[in-house]
């Protein structure tokens, strides 16, 4: 046994002492050179592509740093901004300890390789193999852990557990029934009881025939009663100068009674007498808020009031002409339910996108932001994990310049390298109205301009967006991972792109205008990975690409007008069971772009009614529906994007001849869309005449 062990050791020593041949040394030298190159070139490159980033975002991983693509590494900023909105951690080199010691490990391996080349013994190769194998296994384990950490562990202020996967689950479990308040038979009720009911969700009165007390006894914490007893029922106004009648509450209750809303029977009279706290002339706005009673109304005088301010109780903040709140960071933070901010000029905010700096930052439910002019913010209004917010009739103008400063401008934030006024680049601006993880909000009648994206949706469900005007932004509407929302009668004009609706379902998009959104890769309306939604009576005009469908299923596209675009309809792959009827595709330079995808799995006519494609068509029976199918052929496909000059051939005689032939008989190998019942220009007139005859 001892002899066998001795022979084995002698064989091992002979193997370790074996010299390396010339080719082996050259291979080791080449390996050393490749690792030296790895110190200067990225080990790993990530290229991310999305409809809103059609050119892609690049991320380069070196052994000692992380670097984004684009000017000054701007792509990393964009990736972190996107990750921030879904609750992922910021990607930064400081979190990767591997980038501290990895260059030294590479240096050790290079030295071991050169040692093997110089001494030329197999023992040197064995040493190299042992250390390199250990480093390789450890690196793979560390890499797996980092991927898990960034993919599975959200930021502390990120989405709740499971909400990133099922964003609506939490809200659907929430009991959002309106509270019922039963008043005592006595003819008095305390204001603090009424306030608690109103803070919960307006006010619903129990059914009954009795009268509500004619007066309310003030019993709010920290405020002495000013009045006791009842006001005369005939009185509609308090005569004491310290009293104000809550006319808004009366008006709301009268409307509820008239319409029978909430299953409530409203009282015959309600006189809420609330005290207005005297304000000392030297008090700051924050001090006035801190000392105010819940549900109090604060009227701001003319002048500039310093922010940032925190509202942590139900309040109404009302300004008049010339009243302004100006601040940095979050100029106004609403951290309580049932807060109203109205008729103010709100100016400025911080510049930190990762901190969500905004003019109005809202985490309280049922906030009302109404009739304000919001100027020079990063984000205009930021809604974070709230429900029932109302953003009404505001004017929001984003921050476009950075003022002169004695400090250096952050890398990549502006377009000037000097310490003077500089244009804030679009990708470093905030959004006009930003919603994350919200439910049941109303956004109506706002005008938004000069922001990154006008209205931003992420994990926000069952909300309404109506009668807004968004112009001169990157994306008028930037929308993802949000279901059951309604967009109606909005205008998105003169943006880099009108709207991008992605990864969502069960939407209603009707009566909107997507006009004059132009750029190299601009769209009027992008619909990406969106299912079971209805797009109805929208106008998509004068855009680079009018309407874009990709990976969408089960949608209804009805009565839309797609006119005077460079490309009318871009129809991508993997879109099935979409139904198109009564749409107008007219005067588009290129009617369709399919990129080789076929539209056969979709319905281009319903109940014998197709779409209007701009031609007269053969209609022998004069019913407004063509007698022959219409085929829209895409001869150039994606070539027109890579070779724009091909557009000059669009109206050439040869192309017209091919289209004419393809309409009569299918030409194999040419991608097209076939409408079995194309409409003529007389279809709507004929149908109106028939409806009029039927009505008589």
XYZ file of C-alpha atoms in Angstrom:
696
model
C 0.000 0.000 0.000
C 2.815 2.367 0.931
C 4.563 1.534 -2.320
C 1.429 2.397 -4.351
C 1.136 5.738 -2.613
C 4.807 6.479 -3.220
C 4.440 5.591 -6.922
C 1.378 7.833 -7.175
C 3.235 10.760 -5.615
C 6.217 10.247 -7.935
C 3.845 10.236 -10.930
C 2.220 13.415 -9.646
C 5.591 15.151 -9.188
C 6.659 14.110 -12.678
C 3.370 15.533 -14.068
C 3.813 18.828 -12.214
C 7.400 19.132 -13.392
C 6.480 18.492 -17.022
C 7.486 21.484 -19.204
C 4.953 23.219 -21.420
C 5.446 23.315 -25.177
C 5.553 26.513 -27.187
C 1.887 26.422 -28.274
C 0.719 26.020 -24.670
C 2.723 29.069 -23.616
C 1.333 31.113 -26.501
C -2.227 30.157 -25.543
C -1.570 31.202 -21.938
C -0.115 34.490 -23.149
C -3.223 35.096 -25.281
C -5.421 34.357 -22.253
C -3.469 36.921 -20.229
C -3.937 39.498 -22.995
C -7.708 38.842 -23.084
C -8.008 39.400 -19.315
C -6.001 42.616 -19.632
C -8.529 43.704 -22.279
C -11.357 42.830 -19.850
C -10.067 45.597 -17.568
C -10.890 48.174 -20.258
C -13.917 46.700 -22.038
C -17.356 45.742 -20.630
C -17.843 42.201 -19.404
C -21.572 42.317 -20.095
C -23.893 44.488 -22.157
C -27.655 44.763 -21.708
C -29.728 46.203 -24.557
C -33.354 46.981 -23.624
C -35.973 47.864 -26.235
C -39.531 49.118 -25.698
C -42.023 51.094 -27.812
C -41.161 54.304 -25.964
C -37.434 53.560 -26.420
C -37.395 52.208 -29.940
C -33.627 52.797 -30.243
C -33.094 50.923 -26.996
C -31.350 51.596 -23.706
C -27.856 50.219 -23.108
C -26.172 49.214 -19.868
C -22.488 48.251 -19.734
C -21.041 46.243 -16.841
C -17.272 46.590 -16.357
C -15.234 44.798 -13.711
C -14.950 48.070 -11.792
C -17.968 50.205 -12.793
C -21.500 50.321 -14.253
C -22.055 52.693 -17.145
C -25.150 53.591 -19.107
C -25.247 54.225 -22.814
C -26.101 57.530 -24.432
C -24.681 60.963 -23.728
C -23.030 61.081 -20.284
C -24.481 57.690 -19.348
C -28.067 58.954 -19.594
C -29.444 55.450 -20.277
C -28.627 54.323 -16.725
C -30.631 57.274 -15.393
C -33.576 56.229 -17.579
C -33.365 52.588 -16.443
C -33.245 53.638 -12.788
C -36.228 55.940 -13.303
C -38.258 53.106 -14.826
C -37.195 50.695 -12.080
C -38.021 53.304 -9.458
C -41.630 53.519 -10.628
C -42.142 49.761 -10.153
C -40.384 49.614 -6.794
C -36.981 48.213 -7.797
C -33.731 49.333 -6.224
C -31.455 51.865 -7.891
C -28.625 50.294 -9.874
C -25.373 51.908 -8.746
C -21.773 50.709 -8.552
C -21.514 51.537 -4.845
C -23.836 48.616 -4.028
C -21.569 46.088 -5.753
C -18.591 45.252 -3.530
C -17.409 42.947 -6.313
C -16.338 45.999 -8.267
C -13.859 46.866 -5.523
C -11.959 43.587 -5.419
C -12.581 42.199 -8.918
C -9.801 44.241 -10.642
C -7.306 42.904 -8.068
C -8.437 39.319 -8.746
C -8.004 39.925 -12.453
C -4.499 41.205 -11.720
C -3.661 38.074 -9.719
C -4.880 35.825 -12.548
C -2.843 37.787 -15.099
C 0.278 37.387 -12.941
C -0.346 33.634 -12.598
C -0.736 33.339 -16.369
C 2.526 35.213 -16.984
C 4.230 33.028 -14.356
C 3.131 29.938 -16.277
C 4.394 31.440 -19.529
C 7.806 32.355 -18.073
C 8.520 29.202 -16.023
C 6.695 26.876 -18.365
C 5.789 24.140 -15.871
C 2.556 22.180 -15.514
C 2.589 23.023 -11.775
C 2.054 26.671 -12.679
C -1.004 25.725 -14.754
C -2.444 23.664 -11.877
C -2.103 26.609 -9.490
C -3.804 28.838 -12.063
C -6.643 26.347 -12.589
C -7.360 26.003 -8.854
C -7.553 29.750 -8.221
C -9.469 30.478 -11.418
C -12.038 27.718 -10.689
C -12.662 29.017 -7.178
C -13.054 32.560 -8.497
C -15.406 31.384 -11.262
C -17.726 29.453 -8.912
C -17.771 32.326 -6.403
C -18.514 34.867 -9.154
C -21.433 32.828 -10.531
C -22.914 32.569 -7.041
C -22.462 36.286 -6.453
C -24.011 37.085 -9.830
C -27.063 34.919 -9.072
C -27.489 36.620 -5.692
C -27.383 40.092 -7.255
C -29.992 39.145 -9.827
C -32.225 37.770 -7.072
C -31.704 40.818 -4.876
C -32.667 43.292 -7.596
C -35.496 41.206 -8.966
C -37.159 40.025 -5.749
C -36.399 42.634 -3.094
C -38.186 45.930 -3.602
C -37.177 49.244 -2.114
C -38.595 49.989 1.343
C -40.908 52.574 -0.231
C -41.750 50.339 -3.166
C -44.834 48.305 -3.900
C -46.348 46.131 -1.187
C -45.766 42.419 -1.315
C -47.464 40.824 -4.341
C -48.687 44.173 -5.633
C -45.998 44.374 -8.277
C -47.378 41.106 -9.697
C -51.044 41.672 -8.869
C -51.301 45.454 -8.619
C -55.067 45.530 -8.169
C -55.346 42.820 -5.526
C -54.903 45.115 -2.539
C -57.433 47.668 -3.704
C -60.072 45.135 -4.623
C -59.951 43.736 -1.129
C -60.422 47.158 0.398
C -63.868 47.891 1.734
C -64.756 51.150 0.049
C -68.432 51.334 0.936
C -69.516 54.791 1.922
C -69.963 55.104 5.676
C -73.469 55.584 6.993
C -73.906 58.065 9.804
C -77.057 57.918 11.894
C -77.671 61.143 13.721
C -79.169 61.184 17.218
C -82.760 62.164 17.760
C -81.593 65.188 19.732
C -81.513 68.333 17.710
C -77.724 68.740 17.931
C -74.729 66.886 16.488
C -71.065 67.666 17.054
C -68.862 68.967 14.269
C -66.099 66.483 15.073
C -68.512 63.589 14.424
C -69.551 65.177 11.144
C -65.881 65.787 10.301
C -64.934 62.145 10.874
C -67.797 61.010 8.668
C -66.891 63.454 5.945
C -63.177 62.512 6.074
C -64.021 58.857 5.557
C -65.844 59.396 2.284
C -67.970 62.515 2.005
C -71.199 61.857 3.913
C -74.098 59.462 3.556
C -77.169 59.960 5.720
C -79.240 57.113 7.058
C -82.696 56.814 5.567
C -85.470 58.364 7.572
C -88.043 61.094 7.738
C -86.849 63.037 10.757
C -85.168 66.404 10.560
C -81.485 66.888 11.174
C -80.637 69.294 13.979
C -80.880 72.893 12.896
C -77.543 73.751 14.448
C -74.291 72.023 15.301
C -72.388 72.396 18.534
C -68.699 73.043 17.886
C -66.665 70.546 19.845
C -63.398 70.357 17.949
C -60.172 69.696 19.801
C -58.217 72.811 20.678
C -60.974 75.256 19.784
C -63.463 76.697 22.246
C -67.158 76.624 21.354
C -68.280 79.874 19.811
C -71.950 79.080 19.571
C -74.390 76.775 21.222
C -78.058 76.384 20.610
C -79.759 76.229 17.238
C -79.760 78.610 14.335
C -83.140 79.582 12.969
C -84.175 77.223 10.200
C -84.879 80.133 7.883
C -81.405 81.506 8.277
C -79.026 80.708 5.413
C -76.073 82.702 6.656
C -74.346 83.185 9.993
C -74.300 86.831 11.061
C -71.354 86.494 13.453
C -68.124 87.515 11.656
C -66.315 84.467 13.046
C -68.761 82.006 11.521
C -68.821 80.509 8.023
C -71.466 78.253 6.633
C -70.223 75.121 4.839
C -72.222 75.897 1.732
C -70.365 73.274 -0.287
C -71.549 70.536 2.064
C -75.127 71.834 1.902
C -75.018 71.960 -1.885
C -73.640 68.424 -2.116
C -76.305 67.078 0.238
C -79.087 68.803 -1.695
C -77.832 67.234 -4.909
C -77.646 63.851 -3.233
C -81.233 64.190 -2.092
C -82.437 65.308 -5.513
C -80.786 62.454 -7.384
C -81.233 59.764 -4.759
C -77.493 59.049 -4.727
C -75.967 56.737 -2.149
C -79.405 55.448 -1.164
C -79.652 58.355 1.225
C -82.535 60.561 2.227
C -81.174 64.029 2.787
C -82.476 66.340 5.516
C -84.639 69.348 4.874
C -82.014 71.673 6.297
C -78.452 71.473 7.511
C -76.621 74.456 8.990
C -72.961 73.632 9.702
C -71.447 76.496 11.692
C -67.653 76.267 11.661
C -65.244 78.633 13.348
C -62.496 80.354 11.411
C -59.357 80.574 13.512
C -57.780 84.056 13.649
C -54.325 84.095 12.060
C -51.470 86.076 13.542
C -49.787 88.251 10.976
C -46.351 86.784 11.728
C -47.334 83.118 11.328
C -45.827 81.135 8.452
C -48.017 78.972 6.274
C -46.696 75.809 7.923
C -47.488 77.252 11.366
C -51.012 78.078 10.262
C -51.457 74.527 8.988
C -50.032 73.036 12.190
C -52.368 75.061 14.429
C -55.480 74.647 12.286
C -58.283 72.378 13.405
C -59.206 69.384 11.241
C -61.510 70.284 8.342
C -60.718 73.996 8.707
C -60.415 76.249 5.658
C -57.275 78.387 5.322
C -57.408 81.348 2.950
C -54.030 82.529 1.683
C -53.413 86.228 1.277
C -51.781 87.816 -1.753
C -48.037 87.226 -1.820
C -45.456 84.451 -1.909
C -45.717 81.866 0.872
C -42.659 79.735 1.512
C -42.709 75.977 1.003
C -42.133 73.163 1.483
C -45.290 72.608 3.536
C -46.747 69.407 4.966
C -50.510 68.943 5.322
C -51.114 66.073 7.735
C -54.772 66.650 8.598
C -57.978 67.186 6.596
C -57.867 70.815 5.458
C -58.953 73.090 2.655
C -56.264 75.446 1.360
C -57.653 78.217 -0.838
C -55.786 81.020 -2.540
C -56.878 84.050 -4.445
C -55.399 86.185 -7.171
C -51.713 86.689 -6.405
C -51.419 83.946 -3.740
C -48.422 81.707 -4.413
C -46.614 78.870 -2.633
C -42.997 78.536 -3.697
C -40.545 75.911 -2.527
C -38.048 73.127 -3.153
C -38.229 69.393 -2.613
C -41.959 68.701 -2.495
C -43.508 72.167 -2.428
C -46.765 70.806 -0.949
C -46.965 67.360 0.620
C -50.461 66.014 1.286
C -50.172 63.197 3.812
C -53.763 63.159 5.111
C -57.101 62.129 3.643
C -59.673 64.624 2.389
C -57.409 67.588 1.666
C -58.340 70.250 -0.884
C -55.880 72.667 -2.540
C -57.576 75.242 -4.750
C -56.969 78.487 -6.636
C -53.233 78.752 -5.970
C -50.072 79.366 -7.929
C -47.624 76.634 -6.906
C -44.083 77.200 -8.098
C -40.925 75.118 -8.074
C -39.779 71.819 -6.595
C -36.573 69.863 -6.239
C -34.750 68.250 -9.163
C -34.308 64.730 -7.770
C -36.224 62.192 -9.843
C -35.314 59.318 -7.528
C -36.914 61.218 -4.620
C -40.057 62.005 -6.658
C -39.752 65.757 -6.118
C -43.043 67.413 -7.093
C -45.001 70.619 -6.722
C -47.808 68.611 -5.091
C -46.924 65.207 -3.636
C -49.972 63.227 -2.495
C -50.145 60.135 -0.287
C -53.542 60.852 1.286
C -56.784 59.507 -0.153
C -59.535 61.605 -1.727
C -57.373 64.686 -2.260
C -58.758 67.441 -4.493
C -56.276 69.558 -6.475
C -58.352 72.114 -8.335
C -57.951 75.344 -10.318
C -54.234 75.750 -9.615
C -51.428 77.042 -11.806
C -48.407 74.797 -11.232
C -45.237 76.291 -12.709
C -41.613 75.161 -12.933
C -41.912 71.828 -11.072
C -40.083 68.558 -11.680
C -43.284 66.508 -11.329
C -46.469 68.559 -11.283
C -48.826 66.370 -9.227
C -47.491 63.033 -7.943
C -50.076 60.545 -6.625
C -48.576 57.641 -4.709
C -50.720 54.702 -3.531
C -53.932 56.720 -3.156
C -57.554 56.319 -4.182
C -60.324 58.761 -4.930
C -58.089 61.722 -5.865
C -59.577 64.497 -8.009
C -57.186 66.524 -10.201
C -59.395 69.156 -11.825
C -58.865 72.161 -14.109
C -55.200 72.802 -13.320
C -52.572 74.353 -15.572
C -49.207 72.586 -15.305
C -46.056 73.913 -17.002
C -42.967 71.794 -16.414
C -39.450 72.869 -15.582
C -37.528 73.565 -18.778
C -34.452 75.447 -17.562
C -32.042 75.348 -14.656
C -31.207 78.744 -13.246
C -27.661 80.076 -12.981
C -25.762 78.564 -10.082
C -22.350 78.753 -8.471
C -22.369 74.966 -8.225
C -21.584 72.566 -11.053
C -24.576 71.209 -12.950
C -25.208 67.478 -12.505
C -23.830 65.380 -15.316
C -26.393 64.700 -18.011
C -29.088 66.969 -16.626
C -28.889 69.861 -19.068
C -27.597 70.926 -22.436
C -25.074 73.492 -21.242
C -21.735 72.691 -19.617
C -21.377 76.135 -18.088
C -22.731 77.536 -14.832
C -25.499 79.539 -16.452
C -29.115 79.031 -17.396
C -29.364 75.719 -19.222
C -32.135 73.802 -20.886
C -33.279 70.847 -18.801
C -33.291 67.890 -21.200
C -36.648 66.154 -21.627
C -35.573 62.840 -20.110
C -34.566 64.563 -16.857
C -37.859 66.393 -16.439
C -40.715 65.012 -14.407
C -44.270 64.197 -15.452
C -47.255 66.503 -15.392
C -49.548 64.162 -13.454
C -47.888 60.982 -12.204
C -49.862 58.088 -10.724
C -48.322 55.017 -9.145
C -50.258 52.199 -7.498
C -53.517 54.161 -7.352
C -57.211 53.420 -7.689
C -60.333 55.307 -8.684
C -58.878 58.750 -9.461
C -60.427 61.449 -11.648
C -58.230 63.636 -13.877
C -60.325 66.222 -15.700
C -59.888 69.501 -17.528
C -56.140 69.977 -17.001
C -53.691 71.572 -19.431
C -50.165 70.160 -19.310
C -47.058 71.192 -21.234
C -43.240 71.168 -21.155
C -42.988 68.030 -18.972
C -41.364 64.713 -19.749
C -44.674 62.816 -20.001
C -47.981 64.604 -19.648
C -50.022 61.980 -17.768
C -48.275 58.887 -16.430
C -50.045 55.690 -15.322
C -48.337 52.793 -13.559
C -50.277 50.122 -11.640
C -53.299 52.437 -11.491
C -56.788 51.031 -12.053
C -60.423 52.102 -12.456
C -59.706 55.786 -13.005
C -61.067 58.376 -15.434
C -59.072 60.812 -17.586
C -61.246 63.256 -19.495
C -61.148 66.635 -21.243
C -57.430 67.225 -20.669
C -55.097 68.964 -23.134
C -51.468 67.808 -23.258
C -48.941 69.399 -25.612
C -45.179 69.886 -26.046
C -44.156 66.856 -23.985
C -42.309 63.643 -24.755
C -45.324 61.335 -24.349
C -48.708 62.942 -23.887
C -49.936 59.785 -22.153
C -47.483 57.179 -20.883
C -49.465 54.222 -19.634
C -48.572 50.719 -18.424
C -49.707 47.909 -16.117
C -53.073 49.563 -15.436
C -56.536 48.103 -16.025
C -60.136 49.223 -16.261
C -59.468 52.918 -16.946
C -61.452 55.329 -19.128
C -59.904 57.999 -21.397
C -62.432 60.314 -22.985
C -62.326 63.562 -24.977
C -58.662 64.354 -24.307
C -56.326 66.110 -26.745
C -52.682 65.074 -27.182
C -51.048 67.421 -29.678
C -47.538 68.472 -30.735
C -45.748 65.965 -28.528
C -42.854 63.726 -29.484
C -45.513 60.992 -29.290
C -49.196 61.229 -28.447
C -49.900 58.218 -26.251
C -48.363 54.844 -25.442
C -50.752 52.319 -23.868
C -48.964 49.121 -22.855
C -49.378 45.891 -20.881
C -52.954 46.554 -19.791
C -56.520 45.362 -20.342
C -60.197 46.352 -20.270
C -59.755 50.022 -21.184
C -62.145 52.442 -22.848
C -60.468 55.012 -25.085
C -63.013 57.161 -26.903
C -63.403 60.605 -28.383
C -59.739 61.573 -27.987
C -57.630 63.613 -30.396
C -54.062 62.547 -31.220
C -52.854 65.293 -33.517
C -49.537 66.438 -34.968
C -47.242 64.269 -32.848
C -44.146 64.148 -35.013
C -40.584 62.936 -34.876
C -38.346 60.292 -36.391
C -40.122 57.527 -34.448
C -43.173 59.386 -33.166
C -46.644 57.893 -32.917
C -50.144 59.218 -32.509
C -51.336 56.212 -30.499
C -49.270 53.133 -29.607
C -51.213 50.099 -28.403
C -48.800 47.441 -27.142
C -49.740 44.194 -25.351
C -53.200 45.519 -24.518
C -56.204 43.183 -24.450
C -60.026 43.288 -24.310
C -60.249 47.068 -24.684
C -62.391 49.394 -26.802
C -60.977 52.213 -28.938
C -63.863 54.263 -30.234
C -64.335 57.501 -32.222
C -60.799 58.793 -31.716
C -59.169 61.159 -34.210
C -55.573 60.293 -35.122
C -54.291 62.883 -37.565
C -51.026 64.303 -38.904
C -48.655 62.058 -36.949
C -45.523 60.251 -38.056
C -47.298 56.936 -37.345
C -51.010 57.186 -36.713
C -52.205 54.005 -35.014
C -49.840 51.207 -33.962
C -50.950 47.725 -32.858
C -48.545 45.097 -31.579
C -49.204 41.935 -29.555
C -52.787 42.962 -28.807
C -55.727 40.586 -28.519
C -59.498 40.838 -28.336
C -59.825 44.610 -28.817
C -62.663 46.516 -30.508
C -61.546 49.340 -32.809
C -64.689 51.195 -33.879
C -65.387 54.456 -35.672
C -61.915 55.996 -35.450
C -60.495 58.453 -37.974
C -56.870 57.883 -39.017
C -56.025 60.599 -41.503
C -53.049 62.433 -43.034
C -50.333 60.481 -41.239
C -47.023 59.388 -42.725
C -48.012 55.796 -41.875
C -51.699 55.317 -41.146
C -51.826 51.904 -39.433
C -48.794 49.984 -38.227
C -49.912 46.435 -37.539
C -47.370 44.219 -35.802
C -47.118 40.527 -35.167
C -48.916 38.313 -32.649
C -52.133 40.338 -32.625
C -55.245 38.159 -32.800
C -59.026 38.498 -32.593
C -59.046 42.282 -32.854
C -62.194 43.654 -34.500
C -62.073 46.698 -36.831
C -65.239 48.336 -38.150
C -66.391 51.763 -39.388
C -62.897 53.231 -39.136
C -61.690 55.818 -41.650
C -58.173 55.365 -43.044
C -57.769 58.244 -45.448
C -55.027 60.344 -47.064
C -52.173 58.597 -45.260
C -48.934 58.606 -47.266
C -48.481 54.905 -46.454
C -51.863 53.413 -45.492
C -50.455 50.390 -43.631
C -47.192 48.928 -42.447
C -47.259 45.271 -41.493
C -43.570 44.405 -41.403
C -44.414 41.002 -42.872
C -47.162 40.260 -40.322
C -50.533 39.101 -41.624
C -53.824 40.408 -40.270
C -55.800 37.268 -41.111
C -56.339 36.354 -37.448
C -58.274 39.602 -36.948
C -61.701 40.716 -38.170
C -61.700 43.681 -40.525
C -65.508 43.794 -40.772
C -68.369 43.140 -38.333
C -71.894 42.292 -39.440
C -70.992 43.069 -43.020
C -69.565 46.514 -42.222
C -65.844 47.067 -42.774
C -63.754 50.236 -42.914
C -63.232 53.156 -45.287
C -59.843 53.079 -47.030
C -60.081 56.265 -49.088
C -61.294 54.848 -52.411
C -64.644 54.898 -54.137
C -64.967 51.142 -54.557
C -67.546 49.192 -56.551
C -71.014 49.490 -54.975
C -73.657 48.305 -57.406
C -76.464 48.023 -54.856
C -75.755 51.550 -53.464
C -75.752 50.487 -49.801
C -72.451 52.166 -48.954
C -70.572 48.844 -48.687
C -68.214 47.784 -51.451
C -69.033 44.667 -53.443
C -65.404 43.499 -53.641
C -62.877 42.979 -50.834
C -60.263 45.661 -50.316
C -56.634 44.678 -49.785
C -54.135 47.136 -48.348
C -50.704 46.013 -49.468
C -47.434 46.838 -47.725
C -44.777 46.705 -50.422
C -41.882 48.308 -48.573
C -42.492 47.164 -44.992
C -39.859 48.229 -42.504
C -37.528 49.309 -45.331
C -39.035 52.782 -45.199
C -37.677 53.194 -41.660
C -34.108 52.185 -42.527
C -34.172 53.770 -45.981
C -36.477 56.824 -45.860
C -35.815 57.646 -49.506
C -37.970 54.664 -50.492
C -40.997 56.821 -49.652
C -40.510 58.631 -52.971
C -41.670 55.444 -54.706
C -45.019 55.335 -52.861
C -47.009 56.918 -55.706
C -44.900 55.617 -58.565
C -46.726 53.935 -61.499
C -45.129 50.563 -60.700
C -46.351 50.597 -57.095
C -49.829 51.680 -58.175
C -49.918 48.820 -60.685
C -48.945 46.277 -58.030
C -51.638 47.587 -55.688
C -54.225 47.444 -58.454
C -53.269 43.857 -59.300
C -53.199 42.775 -55.660
C -56.724 44.093 -55.077
C -58.002 41.830 -57.859
C -55.978 38.727 -56.997
C -53.710 37.879 -54.091
C -50.036 38.051 -54.992
C -48.100 35.475 -52.990
C -45.285 36.777 -50.815
C -46.719 40.289 -50.373
C -48.011 41.192 -46.917
C -51.452 42.783 -46.851
C -54.644 43.425 -44.874
C -57.929 42.238 -46.418
C -61.204 44.018 -45.608
C -64.113 41.869 -46.910
C -66.672 44.709 -46.724
C -64.939 48.035 -47.395
C -67.024 51.160 -47.012
C -67.577 53.866 -49.570
C -67.649 57.563 -48.757
C -71.473 57.461 -48.981
C -71.912 54.844 -46.232
C -72.652 57.222 -43.350
C -74.966 59.380 -45.486
C -76.955 56.341 -46.635
C -77.238 55.011 -43.101
C -78.426 58.391 -41.787
C -81.075 58.545 -44.508
C -82.301 55.059 -43.640
C -82.447 55.952 -39.953
C -84.453 59.093 -40.746
C -86.945 57.115 -42.864
C -87.300 54.529 -40.103
C -87.926 57.261 -37.522
C -90.794 58.661 -39.640
